[in-house]
Amino acid sequence: MSQDHTKPLDAQPDPGRRKFLNTAAFAGLAGAGLSVGLSACKQEQQAPAATGTVTPASAVQEAGHHEVAPGQLDDYYSFSSGGHSGNVRIYGLPSGREIKCIPVFNTDCLVGWGITNESKAIIGTKPDGSLKYQTGDTHHVHPSYTDGTYDGKYLFVNDKIHGRLARVRLDTMETDKITELPNIQGFHGTFPDKRDPVDASINHTTRVFCGAEFSIPLPNDGAGMDKGEEYRSLFSCVDAESMEVRWQVLIDGNCDLVASSYDGKLAATNQYNTEMGVHYENMMSAEWDACLFFNVARIEEAVKAGKVSYYGGSKVPVVDGRKEANADPKTALTCYVPIPKNPHGVNISPDGKYYACSGKLSPTATVIAHELVLKWFDGEVKEPRETVVAEPEIGLGPLHTGFDNKGNAYTTLFLDSQIVKWNVEAAIKAYKGDKTATVVLDRIDVHYQPGHGFTSMGETKDSDGKYFISDNKFSKDRFLPVGPLHAETAQLIDISGDKMKLLSDHSVLSEPHDSIVIRRDIIKTRQVYNLDEFPNAVKDPKESGVFREGKKVTVKLTSQAPAYSLREFTVKKGDEVTIILTNLDKVEDLTHGFAIPKHDINFLVNPQETKSVTFKADTPGVYWCYCTHFCHALHLEMRSRMIVEA
Ligand code: CUA
Ligand code: CA
């Protein structure tokens, strides 16, 4: 499996590199009792399916065609969750240029996120003022909607570790709110709603749905820890404006990825642990798991009617969405649609008609009709499984599905290391018994083991069928080696023609999960703040100075290139010092920094922005506060002296 390190990497013989497949991904699976089921699928795959062929890598590499020339701008923004780096990255597409990294749950000394008082207040602090959490794990990014497409207002992103939902403003591309969900662990999938289920005049996002992947004792207070079968998960709904948790649903099984319908009526989550196992062999013991649907209007009626419980001191109302309590479809809050073995991912088609939910340990994608789920809730469909209208075999380890504007689906195949293109209507015909229907249209190798995959605008009604991004979990030999921790790859694929074409490998820092690709005209950013947005702004250099109240000292200053309004300021040993800095420069791109040696202070102020920091001055001496961000020919001279007297 190892590559020949005596030869340059680009002299490696096979650019398609099938030999690298599965060496890591399969490790340990045999021990997990999976080898039997998978090897059966494997044989079927070895003879290429009559309906689809593997496109040779040599025929697909057409780099250059989609390049963005120097000085030209990209057509799309791609927002990508940064996994356990706790941030969100922004790329331009098709170039793959990284244009911003938005700190969210992490600290970031570039901008001072987690260091300034304002950012600490958003992230959350302990009583001593230090950050409540230092870590985060962002998995899914989804922006707010108006009329079934992105409105450029907000981006929502989860923190799996600590069960938090963050909101990023898309005009400034900065995090403005973070909410911790009560009584959950492993908050994985999230998706905003697209309109209100009842009020037709609300045709935009007002709720954000959040799925908890891990079940825990409720409340998790030390009792009942040995009763794994009684652990439960909650599905949460957060208000998109206030970011307060509106309600939660107690469920059987777990949540994973989340989808929302275009008519606002349903939210969905795939479930891989309907067994409610505590150990992984138990989580894989059943042949069937589920895709769980939530009837949003009925849940909110139940909340209003007070049919709720509360757990562990939380004030968030919880309704009962367990199977037994929802046996009558006509009053049910939830519908459990059986899906083959351990699905991962549920995605809705841009026409709003179908959900694709893939069985990770089954070589199938299950297609569920939205209309039939609504009919089940009306009592017109008997069994939840009757909402399934297709279940094509598409390859090994199917995970996430993106859609184009021509009725085709593109599913990542983790174990096959491929993207498979298949036609939804053909799959429905084949399911009905039409042997002439061509379901699988194309396959393309990716490098290697794709996780998430997504199409340009593909999660909106404006899906445009231009690009597919494959966020791959292993890059192995695709980039210069940088030690044991490899870069990851995001591969850009042209999906505008009949055959998929691999256009480029973009390296991404560990570890991209989900991304979305948004047309650039939708995003309208601001380049300059307004002084009035900051209640503590120092609006005039004359307001600068040192203001003392006992041991608490406030230092107010402004920045205008290439100087701060105070050349020096004096405090005393033991003071609690708060520095408030307003950048009075109004010119776009004229950002200043402020760093204080030996005090762990480092942050930026953008044009007309105000930020503050608070720290203890406990060692007498002279400390040169300096501008960290290149702003002027005299940038190096831009300093102020902090004098700490004994
Ligand atoms: Cu101000 Cu550099
Ligand atoms: Ca399972």
Tab-separated table of C-alpha atoms in Angstrom, residues 133-583:
chain	number	residue	atom	x	y	z
A	133	TYR	CA	-15.170	25.786	26.079
A	134	GLN	CA	-11.944	26.076	24.108
A	135	THR	CA	-12.866	23.483	21.495
A	136	GLY	CA	-15.506	22.914	18.837
A	137	ASP	CA	-16.324	20.500	16.023
A	138	THR	CA	-18.203	22.033	13.095
A	139	HIS	CA	-19.879	19.522	10.782
A	140	HIS	CA	-22.691	21.137	8.866
A	141	VAL	CA	-23.123	24.586	7.393
A	142	HIS	CA	-26.438	25.747	5.987
A	143	PRO	CA	-27.563	29.272	5.202
A	144	SER	CA	-30.978	30.835	5.691
A	145	TYR	CA	-33.600	30.645	2.926
A	146	THR	CA	-36.183	32.917	1.362
A	147	ASP	CA	-38.551	31.507	-1.272
A	148	GLY	CA	-36.694	28.193	-1.480
A	149	THR	CA	-33.253	29.639	-2.139
A	150	TYR	CA	-30.433	31.280	-0.192
A	151	ASP	CA	-31.125	34.844	0.955
A	152	GLY	CA	-27.566	35.705	2.010
A	153	LYS	CA	-28.600	36.599	5.553
A	154	TYR	CA	-27.287	33.941	7.916
A	155	LEU	CA	-25.231	30.784	7.954
A	156	PHE	CA	-25.887	28.199	10.680
A	157	VAL	CA	-23.239	25.735	11.850
A	158	ASN	CA	-23.183	23.081	14.565
A	159	ASP	CA	-20.680	22.156	17.260
A	160	LYS	CA	-20.835	18.429	17.733
A	161	ILE	CA	-18.683	18.293	20.871
A	162	HIS	CA	-20.575	20.655	23.139
A	163	GLY	CA	-24.000	20.649	21.466
A	164	ARG	CA	-23.985	24.244	20.259
A	165	LEU	CA	-25.527	25.990	17.268
A	166	ALA	CA	-23.769	29.097	15.925
A	167	ARG	CA	-25.054	31.736	13.574
A	168	VAL	CA	-22.767	33.644	11.202
A	169	ARG	CA	-23.934	36.912	9.643
A	170	LEU	CA	-23.267	36.725	5.940
A	171	ASP	CA	-22.833	40.501	5.489
A	172	THR	CA	-19.765	40.611	7.741
A	173	MET	CA	-19.062	36.864	7.742
A	174	GLU	CA	-18.641	36.887	11.506
A	175	THR	CA	-20.279	34.736	14.163
A	176	ASP	CA	-22.925	36.721	16.021
A	177	LYS	CA	-24.716	34.189	18.257
A	178	ILE	CA	-24.073	30.797	19.815
A	179	THR	CA	-26.706	28.690	21.613
A	180	GLU	CA	-26.048	25.583	23.704
A	181	LEU	CA	-28.789	22.956	23.357
A	182	PRO	CA	-29.933	21.414	26.648
A	183	ASN	CA	-29.916	17.672	27.420
A	184	ILE	CA	-28.185	16.447	24.278
A	185	GLN	CA	-24.812	15.072	23.183
A	186	GLY	CA	-23.307	14.705	19.719
A	187	PHE	CA	-25.265	17.461	17.950
A	188	HIS	CA	-24.532	16.423	14.369
A	189	GLY	CA	-26.931	17.379	11.561
A	190	THR	CA	-28.576	20.761	11.303
A	191	PHE	CA	-30.818	22.398	8.725
A	192	PRO	CA	-32.855	25.610	8.668
A	193	ASP	CA	-36.493	25.416	7.621
A	194	LYS	CA	-37.457	26.986	4.295
A	195	ARG	CA	-40.889	28.360	5.142
A	196	ASP	CA	-43.549	28.167	7.831
A	197	PRO	CA	-45.701	25.011	7.810
A	198	VAL	CA	-48.888	26.978	8.583
A	199	ASP	CA	-48.482	30.700	7.882
A	200	ALA	CA	-48.094	31.053	4.089
A	201	SER	CA	-46.860	34.631	4.452
A	202	ILE	CA	-43.673	33.399	6.179
A	203	ASN	CA	-41.711	32.213	3.172
A	204	HIS	CA	-38.286	32.335	4.782
A	205	THR	CA	-36.246	30.638	7.503
A	206	THR	CA	-37.543	31.078	11.039
A	207	ARG	CA	-36.444	27.759	12.599
A	208	VAL	CA	-33.259	25.728	12.655
A	209	PHE	CA	-33.521	21.978	13.265
A	210	CYS	CA	-30.775	20.188	15.180
A	211	GLY	CA	-30.280	16.417	15.510
A	212	ALA	CA	-28.594	14.771	18.495
A	213	GLU	CA	-26.571	11.738	17.489
A	214	PHE	CA	-25.718	10.286	20.892
A	215	SER	CA	-28.313	9.073	23.347
A	216	ILE	CA	-27.811	9.884	27.017
A	217	PRO	CA	-29.656	9.381	30.302
A	218	LEU	CA	-32.339	12.050	30.642
A	219	PRO	CA	-31.481	13.953	32.709
A	220	ASN	CA	-27.779	13.152	32.566
A	221	ASP	CA	-27.169	13.624	36.281
A	222	GLY	CA	-25.407	10.419	37.272
A	223	ALA	CA	-28.518	8.254	37.676
A	224	GLY	CA	-29.399	5.427	35.280
A	225	MET	CA	-25.988	5.344	33.638
A	226	ASP	CA	-25.946	1.529	33.423
A	227	LYS	CA	-29.363	1.388	31.687
A	228	GLY	CA	-28.214	1.955	28.104
A	229	GLU	CA	-31.583	0.881	26.724
A	230	GLU	CA	-33.187	3.856	28.429
A	231	TYR	CA	-30.811	6.473	26.993
A	232	ARG	CA	-32.613	8.824	24.613
A	233	SER	CA	-31.901	11.486	21.994
A	234	LEU	CA	-33.718	14.771	21.434
A	235	PHE	CA	-34.400	16.574	18.167
A	236	SER	CA	-34.260	20.341	18.752
A	237	CYS	CA	-35.743	23.409	17.086
A	238	VAL	CA	-33.985	26.769	17.514
A	239	ASP	CA	-35.505	30.131	16.623
A	240	ALA	CA	-33.473	31.549	13.734
A	241	GLU	CA	-33.732	35.151	14.978
A	242	SER	CA	-33.570	34.943	18.785
A	243	MET	CA	-31.469	31.748	18.698
A	244	GLU	CA	-33.505	30.492	21.693
A	245	VAL	CA	-34.395	26.805	21.740
A	246	ARG	CA	-38.139	26.635	20.948
A	247	TRP	CA	-38.867	22.954	21.545
A	248	GLN	CA	-37.404	19.459	21.521
A	249	VAL	CA	-38.753	16.045	20.548
A	250	LEU	CA	-37.990	12.890	22.508
A	251	ILE	CA	-37.350	10.080	20.005
A	252	ASP	CA	-36.500	6.412	19.721
A	253	GLY	CA	-33.165	5.764	18.041
A	254	ASN	CA	-30.758	8.553	17.194
A	255	CYS	CA	-30.495	11.532	14.860
A	256	ASP	CA	-27.741	12.015	12.333
A	257	LEU	CA	-28.048	14.303	9.306
A	258	VAL	CA	-31.033	16.640	8.979
A	259	ALA	CA	-33.125	17.880	6.042
A	260	SER	CA	-36.096	20.228	5.765
A	261	SER	CA	-38.871	20.236	3.190
A	262	TYR	CA	-39.523	23.101	0.773
A	263	ASP	CA	-43.112	23.512	1.997
A	264	GLY	CA	-41.997	23.863	5.639
A	265	LYS	CA	-44.133	20.927	6.754
A	266	LEU	CA	-41.524	18.287	7.520
A	267	ALA	CA	-38.077	17.956	8.964
A	268	ALA	CA	-36.182	14.684	8.565
A	269	THR	CA	-33.222	12.914	10.082
A	270	ASN	CA	-31.620	9.618	9.147
A	271	GLN	CA	-31.188	7.128	11.984
A	272	TYR	CA	-28.371	4.588	12.047
A	273	ASN	CA	-28.828	3.450	15.615
A	274	THR	CA	-32.483	2.398	15.818
A	275	GLU	CA	-31.099	-0.470	17.921
A	276	MET	CA	-30.211	2.134	20.573
A	277	GLY	CA	-26.980	0.227	21.090
A	278	VAL	CA	-24.326	1.571	23.404
A	279	HIS	CA	-21.530	-0.384	21.664
A	280	TYR	CA	-20.917	-0.257	17.918
A	281	GLU	CA	-21.603	-3.935	17.222
A	282	ASN	CA	-25.090	-3.392	18.622
A	283	MET	CA	-25.564	-0.318	16.411
A	284	MET	CA	-25.057	-2.564	13.365
A	285	SER	CA	-27.120	-5.526	14.503
A	286	ALA	CA	-30.419	-4.680	12.781
A	287	GLU	CA	-30.967	-4.988	9.026
A	288	TRP	CA	-33.233	-1.946	9.075
A	289	ASP	CA	-32.771	1.500	10.490
A	290	ALA	CA	-34.904	4.503	9.615
A	291	CYS	CA	-35.456	7.940	8.234
A	292	LEU	CA	-37.455	9.828	10.836
A	293	PHE	CA	-39.884	12.578	9.799
A	294	PHE	CA	-41.179	15.329	12.086
A	295	ASN	CA	-44.543	16.989	11.509
A	296	VAL	CA	-43.579	20.535	12.477
A	297	ALA	CA	-47.085	22.027	12.726
A	298	ARG	CA	-48.366	19.162	14.911
A	299	ILE	CA	-45.330	19.395	17.193
A	300	GLU	CA	-45.960	23.109	17.705
A	301	GLU	CA	-49.659	22.469	18.390
A	302	ALA	CA	-48.671	19.893	21.022
A	303	VAL	CA	-46.273	22.403	22.597
A	304	LYS	CA	-49.040	25.035	22.663
A	305	ALA	CA	-51.440	22.510	24.199
A	306	GLY	CA	-48.912	21.863	26.963
A	307	LYS	CA	-48.380	18.191	26.114
A	308	VAL	CA	-44.778	18.530	27.176
A	309	SER	CA	-42.182	17.411	29.692
A	310	TYR	CA	-39.050	19.078	30.990
A	311	TYR	CA	-35.672	17.549	31.772
A	312	GLY	CA	-32.910	18.432	34.171
A	313	GLY	CA	-33.839	22.018	34.967
A	314	SER	CA	-34.189	23.016	31.304
A	315	LYS	CA	-37.145	25.285	30.471
A	316	VAL	CA	-37.365	23.968	26.904
A	317	PRO	CA	-40.635	22.041	26.343
A	318	VAL	CA	-40.146	18.456	25.127
A	319	VAL	CA	-42.876	16.580	23.219
A	320	ASP	CA	-43.039	12.799	22.935
A	321	GLY	CA	-42.009	11.595	19.455
A	322	ARG	CA	-41.356	7.981	20.425
A	323	LYS	CA	-42.848	5.244	18.256
A	324	GLU	CA	-45.296	3.929	20.789
A	325	ALA	CA	-46.768	7.348	21.521
A	326	ASN	CA	-47.228	8.008	17.788
A	327	ALA	CA	-48.883	4.825	16.548
A	328	ASP	CA	-51.919	6.644	15.107
A	329	PRO	CA	-50.778	8.468	11.945
A	330	LYS	CA	-53.598	11.003	12.199
A	331	THR	CA	-52.236	12.423	15.438
A	332	ALA	CA	-48.597	11.343	15.097
A	333	LEU	CA	-45.825	13.886	15.529
A	334	THR	CA	-43.261	11.551	13.959
A	335	CYS	CA	-43.055	8.926	11.220
A	336	TYR	CA	-40.295	6.287	11.177
A	337	VAL	CA	-39.645	5.090	7.592
A	338	PRO	CA	-37.563	1.887	7.517
A	339	ILE	CA	-34.250	2.256	5.614
A	340	PRO	CA	-31.648	-0.481	5.074
A	341	LYS	CA	-28.738	-0.728	7.509
A	342	ASN	CA	-27.083	2.312	9.035
A	343	PRO	CA	-27.958	5.116	6.635
A	344	HIS	CA	-25.845	8.243	6.637
A	345	GLY	CA	-27.317	11.340	5.107
A	346	VAL	CA	-30.711	12.546	4.009
A	347	ASN	CA	-31.056	15.106	1.230
A	348	ILE	CA	-34.126	16.567	-0.450
A	349	SER	CA	-34.321	17.067	-4.221
A	350	PRO	CA	-34.536	20.667	-5.515
A	351	ASP	CA	-38.103	20.101	-6.754
A	352	GLY	CA	-39.062	19.293	-3.156
A	353	LYS	CA	-40.492	15.908	-4.112
A	354	TYR	CA	-38.013	13.305	-2.876
A	355	TYR	CA	-35.667	12.540	-0.019
A	356	ALA	CA	-32.605	10.407	-0.744
A	357	CYS	CA	-31.385	8.485	2.289
A	358	SER	CA	-28.451	6.144	1.755
A	359	GLY	CA	-27.674	3.017	3.715
A	360	LYS	CA	-23.990	3.265	4.589
A	361	LEU	CA	-23.813	-0.512	5.112
A	362	SER	CA	-26.234	-1.259	2.280
A	363	PRO	CA	-25.327	-0.512	-1.365
A	364	THR	CA	-28.596	1.357	-1.857
A	365	ALA	CA	-30.084	4.817	-1.854
A	366	THR	CA	-33.663	4.919	-0.650
A	367	VAL	CA	-35.950	7.460	-2.301
A	368	ILE	CA	-38.882	8.606	-0.161
A	369	ALA	CA	-41.715	10.671	-1.671
A	370	HIS	CA	-42.513	13.808	0.341
A	371	GLU	CA	-46.150	13.695	-0.721
A	372	LEU	CA	-46.533	10.123	0.529
A	373	VAL	CA	-45.111	11.005	3.943
A	374	LEU	CA	-47.700	13.794	4.192
A	375	LYS	CA	-50.343	11.240	3.177
A	376	TRP	CA	-49.134	8.859	5.880
A	377	PHE	CA	-49.687	11.648	8.420
A	378	ASP	CA	-53.218	12.024	6.973
A	379	GLY	CA	-53.877	8.309	7.459
A	380	GLU	CA	-54.021	7.640	3.725
A	381	VAL	CA	-50.893	5.463	3.546
A	382	LYS	CA	-50.849	2.420	5.788
A	383	GLU	CA	-47.219	1.558	6.434
A	384	PRO	CA	-44.386	4.112	6.646
A	385	ARG	CA	-42.350	1.895	4.291
A	386	GLU	CA	-44.982	2.532	1.575
A	387	THR	CA	-43.622	6.065	1.238
A	388	VAL	CA	-40.523	4.579	-0.419
A	389	VAL	CA	-40.699	4.927	-4.222
A	390	ALA	CA	-37.231	3.704	-5.239
A	391	GLU	CA	-34.207	1.932	-3.782
A	392	PRO	CA	-31.530	1.588	-6.472
A	393	GLU	CA	-28.282	-0.285	-5.887
A	394	ILE	CA	-25.680	2.354	-6.577
A	395	GLY	CA	-22.408	1.126	-5.036
A	396	LEU	CA	-20.567	0.520	-1.793
A	397	GLY	CA	-20.763	2.821	1.180
A	398	PRO	CA	-23.223	5.395	-0.190
A	399	LEU	CA	-23.375	8.494	1.995
A	400	HIS	CA	-24.504	11.914	0.818
A	401	THR	CA	-26.469	12.916	-2.252
A	402	GLY	CA	-26.446	16.150	-4.244
A	403	PHE	CA	-28.849	16.991	-7.070
A	404	ASP	CA	-28.563	18.815	-10.384
A	405	ASN	CA	-31.332	20.618	-12.285
A	406	LYS	CA	-32.045	17.692	-14.599
A	407	GLY	CA	-33.438	15.128	-12.177
A	408	ASN	CA	-30.107	13.448	-11.485
A	409	ALA	CA	-28.603	12.582	-8.135
A	410	TYR	CA	-24.891	12.346	-7.285
A	411	THR	CA	-24.040	10.151	-4.332
A	412	THR	CA	-20.666	9.773	-2.633
A	413	LEU	CA	-19.557	6.136	-2.335
A	414	PHE	CA	-17.182	5.985	0.598
A	415	LEU	CA	-15.948	2.421	0.121
A	416	ASP	CA	-15.830	2.488	-3.687
A	417	SER	CA	-14.129	5.921	-3.673
A	418	GLN	CA	-16.456	7.081	-6.395
A	419	ILE	CA	-19.213	9.497	-7.166
A	420	VAL	CA	-22.163	7.795	-8.820
A	421	LYS	CA	-24.611	9.727	-10.985
A	422	TRP	CA	-28.093	8.250	-11.096
A	423	ASN	CA	-31.480	9.367	-12.353
A	424	VAL	CA	-34.276	9.659	-9.800
A	425	GLU	CA	-37.245	9.096	-12.146
A	426	ALA	CA	-35.490	6.098	-13.727
A	427	ALA	CA	-34.936	4.667	-10.250
A	428	ILE	CA	-38.641	5.074	-9.526
A	429	LYS	CA	-39.527	3.271	-12.790
A	430	ALA	CA	-37.076	0.469	-12.042
A	431	TYR	CA	-38.586	0.080	-8.561
A	432	LYS	CA	-41.972	-0.383	-10.194
A	433	GLY	CA	-40.490	-3.194	-12.307
A	434	ASP	CA	-39.462	-1.436	-15.511
A	435	LYS	CA	-36.421	-3.457	-16.583
A	436	THR	CA	-35.507	-0.980	-19.350
A	437	ALA	CA	-34.937	1.941	-16.988
A	438	THR	CA	-31.291	3.087	-16.906
A	439	VAL	CA	-30.723	4.176	-13.337
A	440	VAL	CA	-26.951	4.583	-12.991
A	441	LEU	CA	-25.645	6.976	-15.659
A	442	ASP	CA	-21.992	7.494	-14.756
A	443	ARG	CA	-19.314	6.861	-12.164
A	444	ILE	CA	-16.096	8.730	-11.488
A	445	ASP	CA	-13.163	7.894	-9.224
A	446	VAL	CA	-12.316	10.340	-6.458
A	447	HIS	CA	-9.204	10.342	-4.263
A	448	TYR	CA	-10.035	8.929	-1.794
A	449	GLN	CA	-13.079	7.861	0.247
A	450	PRO	CA	-15.512	10.732	-0.180
A	451	GLY	CA	-17.606	11.882	2.757
A	452	HIS	CA	-19.826	14.784	1.892
A	453	GLY	CA	-20.574	15.715	-1.680
A	454	PHE	CA	-22.670	18.611	-2.884
A	455	THR	CA	-23.719	20.339	-6.071
A	456	SER	CA	-23.653	24.056	-6.843
A	457	MET	CA	-26.856	25.614	-5.424
A	458	GLY	CA	-28.002	22.006	-5.071
A	459	GLU	CA	-29.814	22.459	-1.775
A	460	THR	CA	-32.071	25.139	-3.237
A	461	LYS	CA	-34.769	25.213	-5.884
A	462	ASP	CA	-32.154	27.053	-8.015
A	463	SER	CA	-29.852	24.041	-8.335
A	464	ASP	CA	-27.845	24.794	-11.483
A	465	GLY	CA	-26.156	21.502	-12.346
A	466	LYS	CA	-22.697	22.987	-12.911
A	467	TYR	CA	-20.351	21.658	-10.244
A	468	PHE	CA	-20.061	18.868	-7.731
A	469	ILE	CA	-17.566	18.991	-4.876
A	470	SER	CA	-16.324	15.784	-3.326
A	471	ASP	CA	-14.928	16.340	0.172
A	472	ASN	CA	-12.660	13.347	0.546
A	473	LYS	CA	-11.590	11.843	3.828
A	474	PHE	CA	-8.170	10.574	2.732
A	475	SER	CA	-5.738	12.385	0.425
A	476	LYS	CA	-2.811	9.934	0.745
A	477	ASP	CA	-0.548	10.731	-2.244
A	478	ARG	CA	-2.435	13.638	-3.804
A	479	PHE	CA	-0.291	16.412	-2.291
A	480	LEU	CA	3.288	16.920	-1.133
A	481	PRO	CA	3.672	14.968	2.091
A	482	VAL	CA	3.670	17.135	5.206
A	483	GLY	CA	4.267	14.583	7.920
A	484	PRO	CA	1.811	12.177	9.450
A	485	LEU	CA	-1.179	14.508	9.294
A	486	HIS	CA	-2.173	14.782	5.650
A	487	ALA	CA	-4.130	17.522	3.964
A	488	GLU	CA	-7.611	16.549	2.806
A	489	THR	CA	-8.930	16.953	-0.704
A	490	ALA	CA	-11.930	18.736	-2.078
A	491	GLN	CA	-12.200	17.640	-5.707
A	492	LEU	CA	-14.093	19.767	-8.188
A	493	ILE	CA	-16.126	17.897	-10.766
A	494	ASP	CA	-17.902	19.354	-13.794
A	495	ILE	CA	-21.402	17.842	-13.922
A	496	SER	CA	-22.786	19.963	-16.756
A	497	GLY	CA	-22.460	17.205	-19.370
A	498	ASP	CA	-23.473	13.555	-19.599
A	499	LYS	CA	-20.122	12.427	-18.194
A	500	MET	CA	-18.653	13.833	-15.013
A	501	LYS	CA	-15.235	15.459	-15.455
A	502	LEU	CA	-12.670	15.813	-12.684
A	503	LEU	CA	-11.414	19.398	-12.919
A	504	SER	CA	-9.114	19.933	-9.968
A	505	ASP	CA	-7.853	18.810	-6.589
A	506	HIS	CA	-8.087	21.487	-3.945
A	507	SER	CA	-6.185	20.883	-0.748
A	508	VAL	CA	-8.085	21.640	2.421
A	509	LEU	CA	-6.904	21.707	5.991
A	510	SER	CA	-8.337	19.060	8.231
A	511	GLU	CA	-11.108	18.412	8.262
A	512	PRO	CA	-13.798	19.499	5.873
A	513	HIS	CA	-17.225	17.974	6.457
A	514	ASP	CA	-20.115	19.635	4.755
A	515	SER	CA	-19.982	22.554	2.357
A	516	ILE	CA	-22.399	24.525	0.304
A	517	VAL	CA	-21.809	26.265	-3.009
A	518	ILE	CA	-23.571	29.626	-3.393
A	519	ARG	CA	-23.753	31.859	-6.473
A	520	ARG	CA	-21.730	34.970	-5.778
A	521	ASP	CA	-24.553	37.435	-6.594
A	522	ILE	CA	-26.492	36.167	-3.548
A	523	ILE	CA	-23.819	37.276	-1.087
A	524	LYS	CA	-23.783	40.984	-0.308
A	525	THR	CA	-21.048	41.905	2.148
A	526	ARG	CA	-20.180	45.139	3.906
A	527	GLN	CA	-16.637	46.444	3.929
A	528	VAL	CA	-16.945	49.145	6.603
A	529	TYR	CA	-18.748	49.051	9.958
A	530	ASN	CA	-20.855	51.814	11.426
A	531	LEU	CA	-19.480	53.401	14.625
A	532	ASP	CA	-22.980	53.350	16.133
A	533	GLU	CA	-23.106	49.552	16.005
A	534	PHE	CA	-20.771	49.520	19.007
A	535	PRO	CA	-22.153	50.942	22.258
A	536	ASN	CA	-18.630	51.319	23.638
A	537	ALA	CA	-17.195	53.113	20.558
A	538	VAL	CA	-14.593	55.818	21.134
A	539	LYS	CA	-15.966	58.168	18.505
A	540	ASP	CA	-13.395	60.957	18.749
A	541	PRO	CA	-9.676	60.856	19.575
A	542	LYS	CA	-10.465	63.497	22.242
A	543	GLU	CA	-12.430	60.874	24.195
A	544	SER	CA	-9.204	58.913	24.658
A	545	GLY	CA	-7.661	58.509	28.081
A	546	VAL	CA	-7.176	56.396	31.193
A	547	PHE	CA	-10.242	56.181	33.456
A	548	ARG	CA	-9.837	54.656	36.884
A	549	GLU	CA	-12.399	53.209	39.294
A	550	GLY	CA	-10.447	51.657	42.163
A	551	LYS	CA	-8.427	48.754	40.744
A	552	LYS	CA	-10.447	48.752	37.519
A	553	VAL	CA	-8.935	50.860	34.764
A	554	THR	CA	-10.447	51.577	31.355
A	555	VAL	CA	-8.121	52.754	28.599
A	556	LYS	CA	-9.940	54.299	25.635
A	557	LEU	CA	-8.090	54.864	22.395
A	558	THR	CA	-8.588	55.148	18.664
A	559	SER	CA	-6.545	54.149	15.648
A	560	GLN	CA	-5.943	56.169	12.489
A	561	ALA	CA	-3.062	55.094	10.293
A	562	PRO	CA	-0.276	55.220	11.300
A	563	ALA	CA	-0.999	56.116	14.942
A	564	TYR	CA	-3.027	55.292	18.024
A	565	SER	CA	-4.571	58.258	19.822
A	566	LEU	CA	-2.501	57.489	22.947
A	567	ARG	CA	1.289	57.347	22.510
A	568	GLU	CA	1.508	55.892	25.993
A	569	PHE	CA	-0.689	55.093	28.959
A	570	THR	CA	0.098	54.239	32.553
A	571	VAL	CA	-1.543	51.686	34.838
A	572	LYS	CA	-0.532	50.138	38.143
A	573	LYS	CA	0.530	46.641	39.055
A	574	GLY	CA	-2.551	44.617	40.043
A	575	ASP	CA	-4.994	46.685	37.967
A	576	GLU	CA	-7.710	44.996	35.954
A	577	VAL	CA	-7.248	46.815	32.654
A	578	THR	CA	-9.902	47.085	29.938
A	579	ILE	CA	-8.724	48.477	26.636
A	580	ILE	CA	-11.362	49.830	24.247
A	581	LEU	CA	-10.064	50.523	20.755
A	582	THR	CA	-12.070	52.076	17.920
A	583	ASN	CA	-10.658	52.175	14.424
